Amino acid sequence: MARGKLRIYLGAAPGVGKTYAMLSEAHRRVERGTDCVVAFVEHHDRPRTEVMLHGLEQVPRKELEYRGTRFTEMDVDAVLERAPAVALVDELPHTNIPGSRHAKRWQDIEELLAAGIHVISTCNIQHLESLGDIVESITGIRQKETVPDEVVRRADQIELVDMSPHALRRRMAHGNVYKPHKVDAALSNYFRPGNLTALRELALLWVADRVDEYLQEYRSEHRVSKIWGSRERIVVGLTGGSEGRTLIRRAARLAEKGAGGEVLAVYITRSDGLASGSPKELAVQRTLIEDLGGTFHHVMGEDIPSALLEFARGVNATQIVLGSSRRKAWQYIFGPGVGATVARDSGPDLDVHIVTHEEVAKGRGLPVARGARLGSTRLIGGWLVGSVGPVLLTLLLLFTEARLGLANNMLLFLMLTVAAALLGGILPALASALVGSLLLNWFFTPPVHRLTIADPKNILALVIFVLVALSVASVVDLAARRTHQAARLRAESEILSFLAGSVLRGETTLDALLERVRETFAMDAVALLERESESAPWTCTGSVGDISPLERPEDADVDMPVGDQMSLALTGRVLPAEDRRVLAAFAAQAAIVLDRQRLQSQADQARKLAEGNRIRTALLAAVSHDLRTPLAGIKASVTSLRSDEIEWSEEDQAELLAGIEEGADRLDHLVGNLLDMSRLQTGTVTPLIREIDLDEVVPMALGGVPEGSVTLDIPEHLPMVAVDPGLLERAVANVVENAVKYSPDGESVLVNASTLGDRVEIRVVDRGPGVPDAVKDLIFAPFQRYGDAPRGAGVGLGLAVARGFAEVIEGTLDAEDTPGGGMTMVLTVPTAAGHVPTSPDLPADVIS
C-alpha cells in the first residue's frame, strides 16, 4: 500500500487562519468528489471557523478521563476503520492525554500516513523544536508543545498562512480570535507588534529554506548547472590569511542588502597539502562566519580557481568575494592569479568582488622623501649586484678559461650593470659600471694586467659600455622618482578627499582631526594654539600626543600658521617642505572644526535659552488661567462661608468645603507638576534605585482617580523591578490620570503589566479618541494639550513629567494605538538583577 501524503498549513502566529484555510481546502476537495473527513479539528469557539465545519463529515472522537476530568482526542482506530482518502487533523504538535495510543498527535498522523490516508494538518512556527530558544528570547514564553522539524520537513506540501501584525491585532480586537475578556491580555503580552513581526520573519525564512531544498533537489535531478539567482548567495574565498575577516564582514554587508541573503565561506586546499593556511586564523574565521549567520566549508581541489567556481555553482551562488592578491610583482610571471582567473571564468551569472584588505583609517602616512624610494631590500640587492657581481663574473670567466671575446664579455658586464640599475637605481649602476670597466680593462683588454688600452676600438667600446650603463641607471632612477611622486600625489589626494568629505558631513571632532594629523605625519604630539591678539599669550584649544601641550608655536618642530591668531604646532621631527602643503590643508580644517564646535555650543545655549523662555511664557499663561481658576473657586467659597449675611445649611457648608478641597487638590497637583518639570529641566532629579514589586507601587498611583474608573491587572508572577518607587508612582499616576481624563463615560481604563525580556511593561489602555501618529511625540512636550482639552484640564505637564521620570529611572514611555480605538501608554522599566520572569497566563493555543 502506498504511503499517504502530508500537507501542512504553517501559521506565522496563532489566529492567522490556518485552520480556516485547511477547512476551505477540504470543502474544495469535497466539491470535486474527494472522500474527505474531519478526524480532529478544534474551532476554539471562533464562529467563522465553526461555520466551516458544516457540510463536512466528522469522525467521532474518543473520550478519555484524566485526573477526574474527561477529555476528547482523535480516535485513530475509527479513522483507520473509516479509511477516507483525506483526513483533516488539526494541531500537529498537540500532546495527547495520557492513556492515548501515542504521546504526540504527529505520531497518530504517521500511523494514518502509513495506512495510505492523505492527511492535512496545521502547525504554528513557534512550535518547531529547533526554534524554541529563539521564540522564547522573542516572546519571553517557552513553548511546552513542540514538534520535531524533520516531521514538518518531510511533508509533501507546506503552505504558509501569513498576515501582517496590524491586521492580526485588528482581527483580535474585533473578537475573531479570542473571547473579549482575553483580548487585552493577549494584545499586551504575546501579540505585541514586535513579537508578531519577529515570528513572521521566522516563518518566512524557515519556509524559504524549505523552498530552497526543493530547488536544490530539482536542480540535482534535472542536472541544472546554470545558476538561478532566486536569492543572493555569496561565497567568500579564504586563503587562511588575516584578510579573511575583512572579506567575511564585507560579504555579510552585501548579504544584508538583499532579503534572505546567505554567506558561505570556503577554504580550498590542494590534495598535496602545500600552501596551507594558518589553522588558528581559520578557526577564528570559522567562528566569525558562524556568528554572522553564515557557514564554513573546507574543500579539496587541485586547481583552486576551478574548485572555487565549481563550489559556487554547486551551491547556486550569485556572488563571489575574493581579496586582492598578496603576490609580489615578479610572481605574476607564473600566472594571472586566483582573482583574475575566477573573474575571467565566472561567466555572466556570477559577480566577482575583489576587496582590498589593507588596514585603512589608521593613519596612512605620506611617503617619506628620502633616498629609500626603491626600498631597502632593492637597494641592498642593487649594491651587491653592482659591486660584488662584476668580481664574481670575472672569476667565473677566468677559472672557466672561457674565450668569449671582449665584445661578449662587455655584454655580460653590461647585463650586471642593467640588473644593478633595475634593483638599486643610479648609484649601484654607476658603481657596477666603474668596477666592471676596470676589471674589463685589467683582465680582458690587451695588454692584460695593465690599465692601458692598446687598441683605440677597445677604448670606444669601454666608453659606450659606461654610457649605456649610466643611461639605463638614469631611466630606472627617473621611473622610481615618478613612482614616488605618484604615490605622494595619491596619498595627498586621499587625505584631501577625506578632509573635504568631513567638511561637508560635519562629522569630524577636533581631537579626531588632530589625531589624524599626528598619525599621518608620524609625529609625537599635535596642538592647536590660539591667541586673542598679537600681544596676548597663546592658549591651547586642543592637543593630542604623549607630551604636555605646547605653549608657543616656536617651541614646536613644525608650526603652520592659520591666519594671525591661530597656529597648528607639531613635535617629533622636522617635516620636508613638500609635506607642508597637506599640513596647511589640515590646519585650515582644524580652524573650521573649532569654529563649528563653538557655533554648535552657542546654538545649544541659544536653544536652551529659547526653551527656557518658552517655558516661562507658558508658565505665565498657566498661572494666568489654570492656576487662577481653582484660586478663584477657593476664594469664592471662603468668602461665602465667612459672610454674616447668609446663614448656610450644613449641606451647603459641606459643598463649599468640598469645593475648597477640590480646588486645593488641583492647585497642589498643578504646582507639583510645575516643580517636577523644573527639576527635570535643571537636571536635579536624583533617583534612589531599589528592588520592589510592581503591586506595591502601581495601586498607590491610582489614588487621584475616581473609584471604578481603572481596572488593575498586575500578575503575581512578575519579577521585581529596579526603580525609584516614588518616581515610578508619580509617572504612573500622571499617565493614568491622563487616560481617565480622555476616556468615554462608562469605559474604564485598563492598567496591566507583563515581562518583555529583561524589562517589565506597564500598559495603560484607554478607549478615548486617540491621537494620530504624527503627534504622538508632541504630546510628551511640556505645556502641550492635544485636541479640544477642556479648560481646567491641566497645563499640559503630566505626560512630560511622566516621560522625564521614566527616563531618569532608565525606563521609557511611548504611545501606541489601542486596537479598536483609543491610546495605549507603554511604560517600560528594568527588572532587578537575578530575577527571571515566568510565563504569563495566556490562552492555551498560544503557550501549548
mmCIF file of C-alpha atoms in Angstrom, residues 377-529:
data_model
loop_
_atom_site.group_PDB
_atom_site.id
_atom_site.type_symbol
_atom_site.label_atom_id
_atom_site.label_comp_id
_atom_site.label_asym_id
_atom_site.label_seq_id
_atom_site.Cartn_x
_atom_site.Cartn_y
_atom_site.Cartn_z
ATOM 1 C CA THR A 377 65.853 45.337 0.076
ATOM 2 C CA ARG A 378 66.182 46.521 -3.506
ATOM 3 C CA LEU A 379 68.962 48.951 -2.595
ATOM 4 C CA ILE A 380 70.989 46.250 -0.859
ATOM 5 C CA GLY A 381 70.442 43.912 -3.779
ATOM 6 C CA GLY A 382 71.463 46.631 -6.231
ATOM 7 C CA TRP A 383 74.726 47.345 -4.391
ATOM 8 C CA LEU A 384 75.549 43.654 -4.144
ATOM 9 C CA VAL A 385 74.939 43.128 -7.848
ATOM 10 C CA GLY A 386 76.784 46.353 -8.768
ATOM 11 C CA SER A 387 79.869 45.811 -6.628
ATOM 12 C CA VAL A 388 80.192 42.082 -5.979
ATOM 13 C CA GLY A 389 78.624 40.871 -9.225
ATOM 14 C CA PRO A 390 81.415 42.077 -11.568
ATOM 15 C CA VAL A 391 84.051 40.430 -9.348
ATOM 16 C CA LEU A 392 82.201 37.096 -9.351
ATOM 17 C CA LEU A 393 81.682 37.292 -13.112
ATOM 18 C CA THR A 394 85.398 37.985 -13.625
ATOM 19 C CA LEU A 395 86.373 34.985 -11.509
ATOM 20 C CA LEU A 396 83.892 32.808 -13.411
ATOM 21 C CA LEU A 397 85.321 33.836 -16.778
ATOM 22 C CA LEU A 398 88.927 33.375 -15.619
ATOM 23 C CA PHE A 399 88.535 29.999 -13.933
ATOM 24 C CA THR A 400 86.478 28.518 -16.758
ATOM 25 C CA GLU A 401 89.026 29.906 -19.244
ATOM 26 C CA ALA A 402 86.155 30.936 -21.491
ATOM 27 C CA ARG A 403 87.320 32.682 -24.631
ATOM 28 C CA LEU A 404 84.175 34.635 -25.484
ATOM 29 C CA GLY A 405 85.906 37.689 -26.808
ATOM 30 C CA LEU A 406 85.906 41.229 -25.470
ATOM 31 C CA ALA A 407 82.546 42.146 -27.021
ATOM 32 C CA ASN A 408 80.740 39.252 -25.342
ATOM 33 C CA ASN A 409 82.496 39.894 -22.043
ATOM 34 C CA MET A 410 81.389 43.516 -22.186
ATOM 35 C CA LEU A 411 77.786 42.405 -22.818
ATOM 36 C CA LEU A 412 77.918 40.175 -19.758
ATOM 37 C CA PHE A 413 79.240 43.044 -17.606
ATOM 38 C CA LEU A 414 76.595 45.323 -19.152
ATOM 39 C CA MET A 415 73.917 42.826 -18.111
ATOM 40 C CA LEU A 416 75.102 43.100 -14.494
ATOM 41 C CA THR A 417 75.065 46.879 -14.717
ATOM 42 C CA VAL A 418 71.477 46.856 -16.034
ATOM 43 C CA ALA A 419 70.477 44.450 -13.249
ATOM 44 C CA ALA A 420 72.071 46.737 -10.657
ATOM 45 C CA ALA A 421 70.215 49.697 -12.155
ATOM 46 C CA LEU A 422 66.886 47.880 -12.112
ATOM 47 C CA LEU A 423 67.369 46.870 -8.496
ATOM 48 C CA GLY A 424 69.111 49.798 -6.849
ATOM 49 C CA GLY A 425 68.957 52.773 -9.180
ATOM 50 C CA ILE A 426 71.699 55.047 -10.447
ATOM 51 C CA LEU A 427 74.349 54.747 -7.726
ATOM 52 C CA PRO A 428 74.674 50.935 -7.716
ATOM 53 C CA ALA A 429 74.641 51.034 -11.538
ATOM 54 C CA LEU A 430 77.395 53.641 -11.558
ATOM 55 C CA ALA A 431 79.441 51.520 -9.183
ATOM 56 C CA SER A 432 78.857 48.475 -11.383
ATOM 57 C CA ALA A 433 79.914 50.392 -14.488
ATOM 58 C CA LEU A 434 83.057 51.676 -12.763
ATOM 59 C CA VAL A 435 84.106 48.305 -11.307
ATOM 60 C CA GLY A 436 83.183 46.478 -14.495
ATOM 61 C CA SER A 437 85.173 48.829 -16.734
ATOM 62 C CA LEU A 438 88.250 48.479 -14.515
ATOM 63 C CA LEU A 439 88.016 44.686 -14.492
ATOM 64 C CA LEU A 440 87.455 44.559 -18.225
ATOM 65 C CA ASN A 441 90.494 46.786 -18.753
ATOM 66 C CA TRP A 442 92.720 44.810 -16.368
ATOM 67 C CA PHE A 443 91.815 41.223 -17.248
ATOM 68 C CA PHE A 444 90.336 41.202 -20.755
ATOM 69 C CA THR A 445 91.657 44.229 -22.722
ATOM 70 C CA PRO A 446 95.133 43.875 -24.251
ATOM 71 C CA PRO A 447 97.557 44.455 -22.788
ATOM 72 C CA VAL A 448 96.127 42.482 -19.845
ATOM 73 C CA HIS A 449 97.062 43.143 -16.244
ATOM 74 C CA ARG A 450 97.678 46.760 -17.123
ATOM 75 C CA LEU A 451 95.378 49.784 -17.076
ATOM 76 C CA THR A 452 96.415 50.822 -20.559
ATOM 77 C CA ILE A 453 94.479 50.082 -23.743
ATOM 78 C CA ALA A 454 96.410 49.357 -26.914
ATOM 79 C CA ASP A 455 93.581 49.253 -29.417
ATOM 80 C CA PRO A 456 91.514 52.505 -29.810
ATOM 81 C CA LYS A 457 88.452 50.405 -30.675
ATOM 82 C CA ASN A 458 88.528 48.935 -27.188
ATOM 83 C CA ILE A 459 88.602 52.448 -25.748
ATOM 84 C CA LEU A 460 85.419 53.273 -27.681
ATOM 85 C CA ALA A 461 83.798 50.038 -26.540
ATOM 86 C CA LEU A 462 84.530 50.788 -22.879
ATOM 87 C CA VAL A 463 83.208 54.329 -23.218
ATOM 88 C CA ILE A 464 79.994 53.053 -24.832
ATOM 89 C CA PHE A 465 79.720 50.464 -22.076
ATOM 90 C CA VAL A 466 79.893 53.169 -19.367
ATOM 91 C CA LEU A 467 77.427 55.449 -21.199
ATOM 92 C CA VAL A 468 74.884 52.668 -21.694
ATOM 93 C CA ALA A 469 75.162 51.725 -18.045
ATOM 94 C CA LEU A 470 74.638 55.286 -16.912
ATOM 95 C CA SER A 471 71.678 55.750 -19.316
ATOM 96 C CA VAL A 472 69.896 52.656 -18.075
ATOM 97 C CA ALA A 473 70.517 53.665 -14.458
ATOM 98 C CA SER A 474 69.141 57.162 -15.135
ATOM 99 C CA VAL A 475 65.976 55.755 -16.703
ATOM 100 C CA VAL A 476 65.397 53.446 -13.755
ATOM 101 C CA ASP A 477 66.041 56.246 -11.274
ATOM 102 C CA LEU A 478 63.649 58.555 -13.133
ATOM 103 C CA ALA A 479 60.953 55.869 -13.072
ATOM 104 C CA ALA A 480 61.476 55.478 -9.327
ATOM 105 C CA ARG A 481 61.138 59.225 -8.854
ATOM 106 C CA ARG A 482 57.912 59.296 -10.880
ATOM 107 C CA THR A 483 56.558 56.363 -8.914
ATOM 108 C CA HIS A 484 57.398 58.128 -5.677
ATOM 109 C CA GLN A 485 55.709 61.308 -6.867
ATOM 110 C CA ALA A 486 52.609 59.381 -7.961
ATOM 111 C CA ALA A 487 52.425 57.672 -4.579
ATOM 112 C CA ARG A 488 52.697 61.010 -2.807
ATOM 113 C CA LEU A 489 50.060 62.598 -5.004
ATOM 114 C CA ARG A 490 47.740 59.649 -4.452
ATOM 115 C CA ALA A 491 48.213 59.828 -0.690
ATOM 116 C CA GLU A 492 47.692 63.595 -0.764
ATOM 117 C CA SER A 493 44.520 63.226 -2.834
ATOM 118 C CA GLU A 494 43.125 60.651 -0.411
ATOM 119 C CA ILE A 495 43.841 62.896 2.555
ATOM 120 C CA LEU A 496 42.356 65.965 0.866
ATOM 121 C CA SER A 497 39.317 63.921 -0.147
ATOM 122 C CA PHE A 498 38.901 62.837 3.473
ATOM 123 C CA LEU A 499 39.110 66.436 4.629
ATOM 124 C CA ALA A 500 36.608 67.618 2.008
ATOM 125 C CA GLY A 501 34.169 64.870 2.928
ATOM 126 C CA SER A 502 34.446 65.578 6.639
ATOM 127 C CA VAL A 503 33.822 69.281 5.976
ATOM 128 C CA LEU A 504 30.670 68.514 4.020
ATOM 129 C CA ARG A 505 29.372 65.997 6.549
ATOM 130 C CA GLY A 506 30.487 67.941 9.614
ATOM 131 C CA GLU A 507 31.309 64.709 11.414
ATOM 132 C CA THR A 508 34.961 65.186 12.490
ATOM 133 C CA THR A 509 35.728 66.405 16.005
ATOM 134 C CA LEU A 510 38.794 68.495 16.776
ATOM 135 C CA ASP A 511 40.536 65.726 18.747
ATOM 136 C CA ALA A 512 39.907 63.211 15.953
ATOM 137 C CA LEU A 513 41.312 65.602 13.367
ATOM 138 C CA LEU A 514 44.439 66.323 15.427
ATOM 139 C CA GLU A 515 44.928 62.584 15.926
ATOM 140 C CA ARG A 516 44.652 62.130 12.177
ATOM 141 C CA VAL A 517 47.382 64.777 11.699
ATOM 142 C CA ARG A 518 49.646 63.066 14.230
ATOM 143 C CA GLU A 519 49.265 59.645 12.598
ATOM 144 C CA THR A 520 49.569 60.957 9.047
ATOM 145 C CA PHE A 521 52.887 62.700 9.645
ATOM 146 C CA ALA A 522 54.155 60.250 12.330
ATOM 147 C CA MET A 523 54.535 62.993 14.962
ATOM 148 C CA ASP A 524 54.727 62.706 18.746
ATOM 149 C CA ALA A 525 52.230 65.445 19.582
ATOM 150 C CA VAL A 526 49.981 67.936 17.820
ATOM 151 C CA ALA A 527 48.362 71.031 19.331
ATOM 152 C CA LEU A 528 46.134 73.824 18.052
ATOM 153 C CA LEU A 529 47.198 77.133 19.617
#
